[in-house]
Short mmCIF file of C-alpha atoms in Angstrom, two decimals:
data_model
loop_
_atom_site.label_atom_id
_atom_site.label_comp_id
_atom_site.label_asym_id
_atom_site.label_seq_id
_atom_site.Cartn_x
_atom_site.Cartn_y
_atom_site.Cartn_z
CA UNK H 1445 6.68 3.46 0.24
CA UNK H 1446 8.59 5.78 -2.09
CA UNK H 1447 7.06 8.48 -4.32
CA UNK H 1448 10.24 9.09 -6.31
CA UNK H 1449 9.42 9.03 -10.04
CA UNK H 1450 12.21 7.48 -12.11
CA UNK H 1451 12.72 8.68 -15.65
CA UNK H 1452 11.26 6.58 -18.45
CA UNK H 1453 13.59 3.84 -19.60
CA UNK H 1454 13.55 0.39 -21.23
CA UNK H 1455 12.18 -1.30 -18.13
CA UNK H 1456 10.88 0.14 -14.83
CA UNK H 1457 11.18 -2.03 -11.73
CA UNK H 1458 8.56 -1.87 -8.99
CA UNK H 1459 9.55 -3.23 -5.58
CA UNK H 1460 7.58 -5.25 -3.10
CA UNK H 1461 7.32 -2.29 -0.73
CA UNK H 1462 5.76 -0.01 -3.32
CA UNK H 1463 2.05 -0.71 -2.79
CA UNK H 1464 -1.19 0.98 -1.90
CA UNK H 1465 -4.58 -0.16 -0.54
CA UNK H 1466 -7.20 1.80 -2.53
CA UNK H 1467 -8.16 2.70 -6.07
CA UNK H 1468 -7.86 6.50 -5.92
CA UNK H 1469 -6.65 8.90 -8.60
CA UNK H 1470 -5.19 11.17 -5.94
CA UNK H 1471 -2.45 8.64 -5.09
CA UNK H 1472 0.70 9.96 -6.72
CA UNK H 1473 2.43 7.72 -9.30
CA UNK H 1474 5.68 6.02 -8.33
CA UNK H 1475 6.91 5.83 -11.89
CA UNK H 1476 6.25 7.40 -15.33
CA UNK H 1477 6.67 5.52 -18.59
CA UNK H 1478 6.02 6.11 -22.27
CA UNK H 1479 3.40 4.04 -24.08
CA UNK H 1480 4.78 0.67 -25.08
CA UNK H 1481 7.38 0.45 -22.35
CA UNK H 1482 7.81 -2.52 -20.01
CA UNK H 1483 7.25 -2.58 -16.26
CA UNK H 1484 8.62 -5.32 -14.00
CA UNK H 1485 6.85 -5.97 -10.66
CA UNK H 1486 7.98 -7.91 -7.59
CA UNK H 1487 4.85 -8.31 -5.52
CA UNK H 1488 3.84 -9.51 -2.08
CA UNK H 1489 1.08 -12.15 -1.84
CA UNK H 1490 -2.48 -11.01 -1.11
CA UNK H 1491 -2.16 -10.82 2.69
CA UNK H 1492 0.52 -8.08 2.30
CA UNK H 1493 3.10 -10.27 4.02
CA UNK H 1494 0.96 -11.29 6.96
CA UNK H 1495 1.05 -14.94 5.96
CA UNK H 1496 4.46 -16.58 5.44
CA UNK H 1497 5.69 -19.94 4.19
CA UNK H 1498 5.93 -21.16 7.83
CA UNK H 1499 2.55 -19.75 9.00
CA UNK H 1500 -0.03 -21.85 10.83
CA UNK H 1501 -3.82 -21.52 10.88
CA UNK H 1502 -3.51 -18.93 13.67
CA UNK H 1503 -2.39 -16.47 10.96
CA UNK H 1504 -5.87 -16.59 9.47
CA UNK H 1505 -7.43 -15.80 12.81
CA UNK H 1506 -5.21 -12.74 13.30
CA UNK H 1507 -5.42 -11.51 9.71
CA UNK H 1508 -5.83 -7.76 9.43
CA UNK H 1509 -8.33 -7.54 6.59
CA UNK H 1510 -7.67 -3.83 6.09
CA UNK H 1511 -4.25 -4.80 4.69
CA UNK H 1512 -5.46 -7.53 2.31
CA UNK H 1513 -5.28 -7.23 -1.52
CA UNK H 1514 -2.73 -4.50 -1.78
CA UNK H 1515 -1.77 -3.40 -5.28
CA UNK H 1516 1.64 -2.26 -6.52
CA UNK H 1517 1.97 1.07 -8.33
CA UNK H 1518 0.50 3.29 -9.58
CA UNK H 1519 2.26 3.77 -12.97
CA UNK H 1520 1.66 6.92 -15.02
CA UNK H 1521 1.56 6.16 -18.77
CA UNK H 1522 2.35 9.22 -20.84
CA UNK H 1523 -0.32 10.18 -23.31
CA UNK H 1524 -3.13 8.24 -21.67
CA UNK H 1525 -6.30 10.33 -21.45
CA UNK H 1526 -9.92 9.59 -20.40
CA UNK H 1527 -11.68 7.76 -23.21
CA UNK H 1528 -8.48 5.91 -24.31
CA UNK H 1529 -7.81 2.23 -23.77
CA UNK H 1530 -4.77 0.87 -21.91
CA UNK H 1531 -3.49 -2.43 -23.19
CA UNK H 1532 -1.76 -4.65 -20.59
CA UNK H 1533 0.32 -7.38 -22.26
CA UNK H 1534 1.46 -10.06 -19.84
CA UNK H 1535 5.02 -10.91 -20.87
CA UNK H 1536 5.98 -13.11 -17.89
CA UNK H 1537 4.41 -14.31 -14.64
CA UNK H 1538 6.48 -16.29 -12.16
CA UNK H 1539 5.22 -17.52 -8.80
CA UNK H 1540 7.36 -17.94 -5.76
CA UNK H 1541 8.30 -21.38 -4.40
CA UNK H 1542 5.44 -21.29 -1.90
CA UNK H 1543 1.84 -20.23 -1.61
CA UNK H 1544 -1.17 -20.45 0.61
CA UNK H 1545 -4.91 -21.14 0.42
CA UNK H 1546 -7.23 -20.30 3.30
CA UNK H 1547 -10.81 -20.47 4.52
CA UNK H 1548 -11.38 -17.01 6.05
CA UNK H 1549 -14.45 -16.83 8.35
CA UNK H 1550 -17.14 -14.60 6.86
CA UNK H 1551 -15.61 -14.72 3.36
CA UNK H 1552 -16.38 -16.85 0.32
CA UNK H 1553 -19.34 -18.42 -1.46
CA UNK H 1554 -20.29 -20.69 1.44
CA UNK H 1555 -19.21 -18.42 4.27
CA UNK H 1556 -22.11 -19.42 6.53
CA UNK H 1557 -21.17 -23.09 6.24
CA UNK H 1558 -17.46 -22.66 7.01
CA UNK H 1559 -17.18 -20.60 10.17
CA UNK H 1560 -13.82 -22.05 11.24
CA UNK H 1561 -10.52 -20.86 9.70
CA UNK H 1562 -8.35 -23.19 7.69
CA UNK H 1563 -4.93 -22.73 6.06
CA UNK H 1564 -2.94 -24.80 3.58
CA UNK H 1565 0.68 -23.89 2.80
CA UNK H 1566 1.78 -25.12 -0.62
CA UNK H 1567 5.22 -25.97 -1.94
CA UNK H 1568 5.30 -24.91 -5.61
CA UNK H 1569 7.54 -26.86 -7.94
CA UNK H 1570 8.92 -25.88 -11.36
CA UNK H 1571 7.92 -22.22 -11.65
CA UNK H 1572 5.20 -21.07 -14.00
CA UNK H 1573 5.00 -24.43 -15.79
CA UNK H 1574 5.17 -26.48 -12.59
CA UNK H 1575 2.79 -28.01 -10.18
CA UNK H 1576 1.75 -28.11 -6.52
CA UNK H 1577 0.72 -31.14 -4.47
CA UNK H 1578 -2.58 -30.67 -2.60
CA UNK H 1579 -2.43 -34.12 -0.97
CA UNK H 1580 -0.85 -37.47 -1.89
CA UNK H 1581 -2.27 -38.34 -5.28
CA UNK H 1582 -3.68 -34.84 -6.03
CA UNK H 1583 -1.45 -32.49 -8.09
CA UNK H 1584 -2.52 -29.04 -9.33
CA UNK H 1585 -0.84 -27.73 -12.53
CA UNK H 1586 0.21 -24.14 -12.10
CA UNK H 1587 -1.18 -21.39 -14.32
CA UNK H 1588 -0.09 -18.08 -12.72
CA UNK H 1589 -1.88 -14.81 -13.07
CA UNK H 1590 -2.68 -11.71 -10.98
CA UNK H 1591 -6.12 -11.26 -9.48
CA UNK H 1592 -5.82 -7.47 -9.02
CA UNK H 1593 -5.24 -5.46 -12.20
CA UNK H 1594 -6.59 -1.99 -12.88
CA UNK H 1595 -6.35 1.72 -13.45
CA UNK H 1596 -7.50 4.58 -11.27
CA UNK H 1597 -11.23 5.50 -11.33
CA UNK H 1598 -12.38 8.85 -12.60
CA UNK H 1599 -14.62 9.48 -9.61
CA UNK H 1600 -13.09 11.26 -6.61
CA UNK H 1601 -12.38 9.38 -3.35
CA UNK H 1602 -10.92 6.03 -2.41
CA UNK H 1603 -12.45 2.71 -3.54
CA UNK H 1604 -11.48 -0.48 -1.67
CA UNK H 1605 -9.39 -2.96 -3.58
CA UNK H 1606 -11.52 -6.01 -2.74
CA UNK H 1607 -14.25 -5.72 -5.42
CA UNK H 1608 -13.94 -5.58 -9.21
CA UNK H 1609 -14.97 -2.42 -11.04
CA UNK H 1610 -15.42 -1.20 -14.62
CA UNK H 1611 -11.79 0.04 -14.47
CA UNK H 1612 -10.48 -3.35 -13.33
CA UNK H 1613 -9.63 -4.15 -9.75
CA UNK H 1614 -10.08 -7.58 -8.10
CA UNK H 1615 -11.24 -9.43 -11.18
CA UNK H 1616 -9.67 -12.79 -10.20
CA UNK H 1617 -9.83 -13.89 -13.82
CA UNK H 1618 -7.61 -16.93 -14.24
CA UNK H 1619 -7.30 -16.54 -17.98
CA UNK H 1620 -5.12 -13.44 -17.68
CA UNK H 1621 -2.01 -15.58 -17.98
CA UNK H 1622 1.26 -15.03 -19.91
CA UNK H 1623 0.50 -14.00 -23.51
CA UNK H 1624 -2.90 -12.48 -22.76
CA UNK H 1625 -3.65 -8.86 -23.65
CA UNK H 1626 -6.03 -7.08 -21.28
CA UNK H 1627 -7.80 -3.86 -22.33
CA UNK H 1628 -8.83 -1.35 -19.64
CA UNK H 1629 -10.86 1.87 -19.98
CA UNK H 1630 -8.76 4.97 -19.08
CA UNK H 1631 -10.59 7.33 -16.76
CA UNK H 1632 -7.87 9.71 -15.64
CA UNK H 1633 -4.76 11.29 -17.26
CA UNK H 1634 -1.91 8.81 -17.20
CA UNK H 1635 -4.21 5.89 -16.48
CA UNK H 1636 -2.43 5.22 -13.14
CA UNK H 1637 -2.02 1.45 -13.54
CA UNK H 1638 -1.52 -0.93 -10.59
CA UNK H 1639 -1.54 -4.70 -10.07
CA UNK H 1640 -1.15 -7.37 -7.37
CA UNK H 1641 -2.70 -10.46 -5.79
CA UNK H 1642 -0.53 -13.14 -7.39
CA UNK H 1643 -2.18 -16.52 -7.89
CA UNK H 1644 -0.28 -19.70 -8.83
CA UNK H 1645 -3.53 -21.49 -9.70
CA UNK H 1646 -7.26 -20.94 -9.39
CA UNK H 1647 -10.54 -22.39 -10.56
CA UNK H 1648 -13.11 -20.14 -12.25
CA UNK H 1649 -15.04 -18.65 -9.34
CA UNK H 1650 -12.42 -18.83 -6.53
CA UNK H 1651 -15.26 -20.09 -4.37
CA UNK H 1652 -13.64 -20.07 -0.92
CA UNK H 1653 -12.27 -16.58 -1.51
CA UNK H 1654 -8.62 -17.59 -1.94
CA UNK H 1655 -6.65 -19.30 -4.66
CA UNK H 1656 -3.03 -20.48 -4.37
CA UNK H 1657 -1.90 -17.03 -3.14
CA UNK H 1658 1.75 -16.42 -3.87
CA UNK H 1659 4.31 -13.64 -4.22
CA UNK H 1660 4.64 -12.97 -7.88
CA UNK H 1661 7.22 -11.60 -10.32
CA UNK H 1662 5.36 -10.05 -13.24
CA UNK H 1663 6.52 -8.35 -16.40
CA UNK H 1664 3.95 -6.33 -18.43
CA UNK H 1665 3.98 -4.00 -21.40
CA UNK H 1666 1.64 -1.00 -21.15
CA UNK H 1667 0.38 0.55 -24.37
CA UNK H 1668 -2.11 3.40 -24.90
CA UNK H 1669 -4.65 3.06 -27.72
CA UNK H 1670 -6.27 6.27 -28.90
CA UNK H 1671 -8.37 4.60 -31.57
CA UNK H 1672 -10.55 2.47 -29.31
CA UNK H 1673 -12.58 2.75 -26.19
CA UNK H 1674 -13.83 -0.11 -24.02
CA UNK H 1675 -16.67 0.32 -21.44
CA UNK H 1676 -15.33 -2.37 -19.09
CA UNK H 1677 -12.37 -4.80 -19.13
CA UNK H 1678 -11.95 -6.96 -22.24
CA UNK H 1679 -9.14 -9.33 -23.15
CA UNK H 1680 -7.57 -11.49 -25.86
CA UNK H 1681 -6.14 -14.74 -24.52
CA UNK H 1682 -2.73 -15.91 -25.58
CA UNK H 1683 -4.14 -19.11 -26.99
CA UNK H 1684 -6.61 -21.84 -25.98
CA UNK H 1685 -7.94 -21.51 -22.49
CA UNK H 1686 -5.27 -23.07 -20.21
CA UNK H 1687 -5.57 -26.53 -21.69
CA UNK H 1688 -2.71 -27.88 -19.55
CA UNK H 1689 -4.87 -27.65 -16.42
CA UNK H 1690 -6.77 -30.74 -17.53
CA UNK H 1691 -5.88 -33.57 -19.93
CA UNK H 1692 -8.69 -35.95 -18.99
CA UNK H 1693 -12.48 -35.88 -18.59
CA UNK H 1694 -14.23 -33.51 -16.21
CA UNK H 1695 -16.59 -34.63 -13.45
CA UNK H 1696 -19.44 -32.14 -13.25
CA UNK H 1697 -21.99 -31.43 -10.50
CA UNK H 1698 -24.97 -29.24 -11.46
CA UNK H 1699 -26.95 -26.78 -9.39
CA UNK H 1700 -30.40 -25.95 -10.78
CA UNK H 1701 -32.94 -23.38 -9.57
CA UNK H 1702 -34.57 -19.98 -9.86
CA UNK H 1703 -31.81 -18.10 -8.01
CA UNK H 1704 -28.49 -18.02 -9.86
CA UNK H 1705 -26.36 -17.68 -6.75
CA UNK H 1706 -28.18 -20.44 -4.88
CA UNK H 1707 -27.79 -22.71 -7.98
CA UNK H 1708 -24.05 -21.87 -7.83
CA UNK H 1709 -23.89 -22.74 -4.13
CA UNK H 1710 -25.62 -26.02 -4.73
CA UNK H 1711 -23.20 -26.94 -7.52
CA UNK H 1712 -20.29 -26.43 -5.13
CA UNK H 1713 -22.05 -28.18 -2.28
CA UNK H 1714 -22.59 -31.22 -4.51
CA UNK H 1715 -18.91 -31.09 -5.56
CA UNK H 1716 -17.74 -30.91 -1.95
CA UNK H 1717 -19.87 -33.99 -1.19
CA UNK H 1718 -18.38 -35.79 -4.24
CA UNK H 1719 -14.79 -35.01 -3.12
CA UNK H 1720 -15.44 -36.14 0.46
CA UNK H 1721 -17.16 -39.35 -0.61
CA UNK H 1722 -14.78 -40.42 -3.34
CA UNK H 1723 -11.39 -38.97 -2.30
CA UNK H 1724 -11.57 -38.99 1.51
CA UNK H 1725 -11.06 -35.24 1.90
CA UNK H 1726 -12.26 -33.28 4.87
CA UNK H 1727 -15.03 -30.81 4.09
CA UNK H 1728 -12.77 -27.75 4.45
CA UNK H 1729 -10.06 -29.38 2.23
CA UNK H 1730 -12.69 -30.18 -0.38
CA UNK H 1731 -13.84 -26.58 -0.29
CA UNK H 1732 -10.31 -25.26 -0.75
CA UNK H 1733 -9.72 -27.73 -3.59
CA UNK H 1734 -12.85 -26.41 -5.31
CA UNK H 1735 -11.40 -22.88 -5.08
CA UNK H 1736 -8.07 -23.76 -6.71
CA UNK H 1737 -9.19 -26.37 -9.29
CA UNK H 1738 -12.93 -26.39 -10.00
CA UNK H 1739 -14.41 -24.19 -12.73
CA UNK H 1740 -17.89 -22.71 -12.34
CA UNK H 1741 -19.81 -22.29 -15.60
CA UNK H 1742 -23.24 -20.92 -16.35
CA UNK H 1743 -24.55 -23.76 -18.50
CA UNK H 1744 -28.10 -22.62 -19.24
CA UNK H 1745 -30.07 -19.39 -18.88
CA UNK H 1746 -32.68 -19.66 -21.61
CA UNK H 1747 -35.35 -21.47 -19.56
CA UNK H 1748 -35.91 -18.62 -17.14
CA UNK H 1749 -36.21 -18.76 -14.21
CA UNK H 1750 -34.54 -22.21 -14.10
CA UNK H 1751 -30.81 -21.57 -14.27
CA UNK H 1752 -28.18 -24.34 -14.57
CA UNK H 1753 -24.72 -23.86 -13.08
CA UNK H 1754 -22.02 -26.54 -13.43
CA UNK H 1755 -18.99 -27.12 -11.24
CA UNK H 1756 -16.32 -28.72 -13.45
CA UNK H 1757 -13.67 -30.89 -11.73
CA UNK H 1758 -10.58 -31.69 -13.84
CA UNK H 1759 -9.97 -35.38 -13.17
CA UNK H 1760 -6.34 -35.23 -14.39
CA UNK H 1761 -5.37 -33.67 -11.03
CA UNK H 1762 -5.79 -37.15 -9.49
CA UNK H 1763 -2.57 -39.06 -10.08
CA UNK H 1764 -3.67 -42.28 -8.37
#
């Protein structure tokens, strides 16, 4: 990894080998830009290159988790000071021609129920506006975004990249697609922006812990706002919420109960049963399909403590 800092220009290019594995304001920036300039990233997928297009399930078993969810950067934005807001405008997001989805033992919403590793390697067609075939008769429209986006924390010391924080991090928010503007709270001089974890498609919730993980080419514009302050990430979508991911009815399974997380688990359990019974999928394949295509929604919280969580399956992914 290089620490050379190029001079500000029209576009700064960040290479795939320019990454780090913690949110830490002591990590020196690899580039400096002026507010409003554009940064172009070429990024590894979330395993930091451990999983390749020709990998088998053995790659999940040997995965070094300490190298997972690397982020590329950091970028120093001139003029950014604590209390400011950094706007991240997503100008372009292009996935590679392949991706992967895995069941990683000990990870995900139903970790106790899926102790065995699983891996699916995807062939991605048509770039950002394309699709990927999960199985014959099941096609997933692509809607690329990056799961890891953030700035350095104000507190000293290193924070792992796996969780989300108030300054960003592993938000895994599928609506941060091209055209969206994300607003992050600046906590240190220069903001020290980084991003990574390219996803070609994901359902709200990413229930098995992985989406369609893919190397990503991303272009963003970074702008400092002195006249506003946000306490945690906020964003303005580029339009309606990813309407192309479904053009037909949804099939919904509810989970209901006094514990919000258990209601969520039940909604996914019911959806897994539905996919097995009606589409002939194995249980692990149904679980992975939920992660890349099913949206979790909190449907009702007013009748405490009886929460309702829905798992929304877009039926247009079924082409037969």
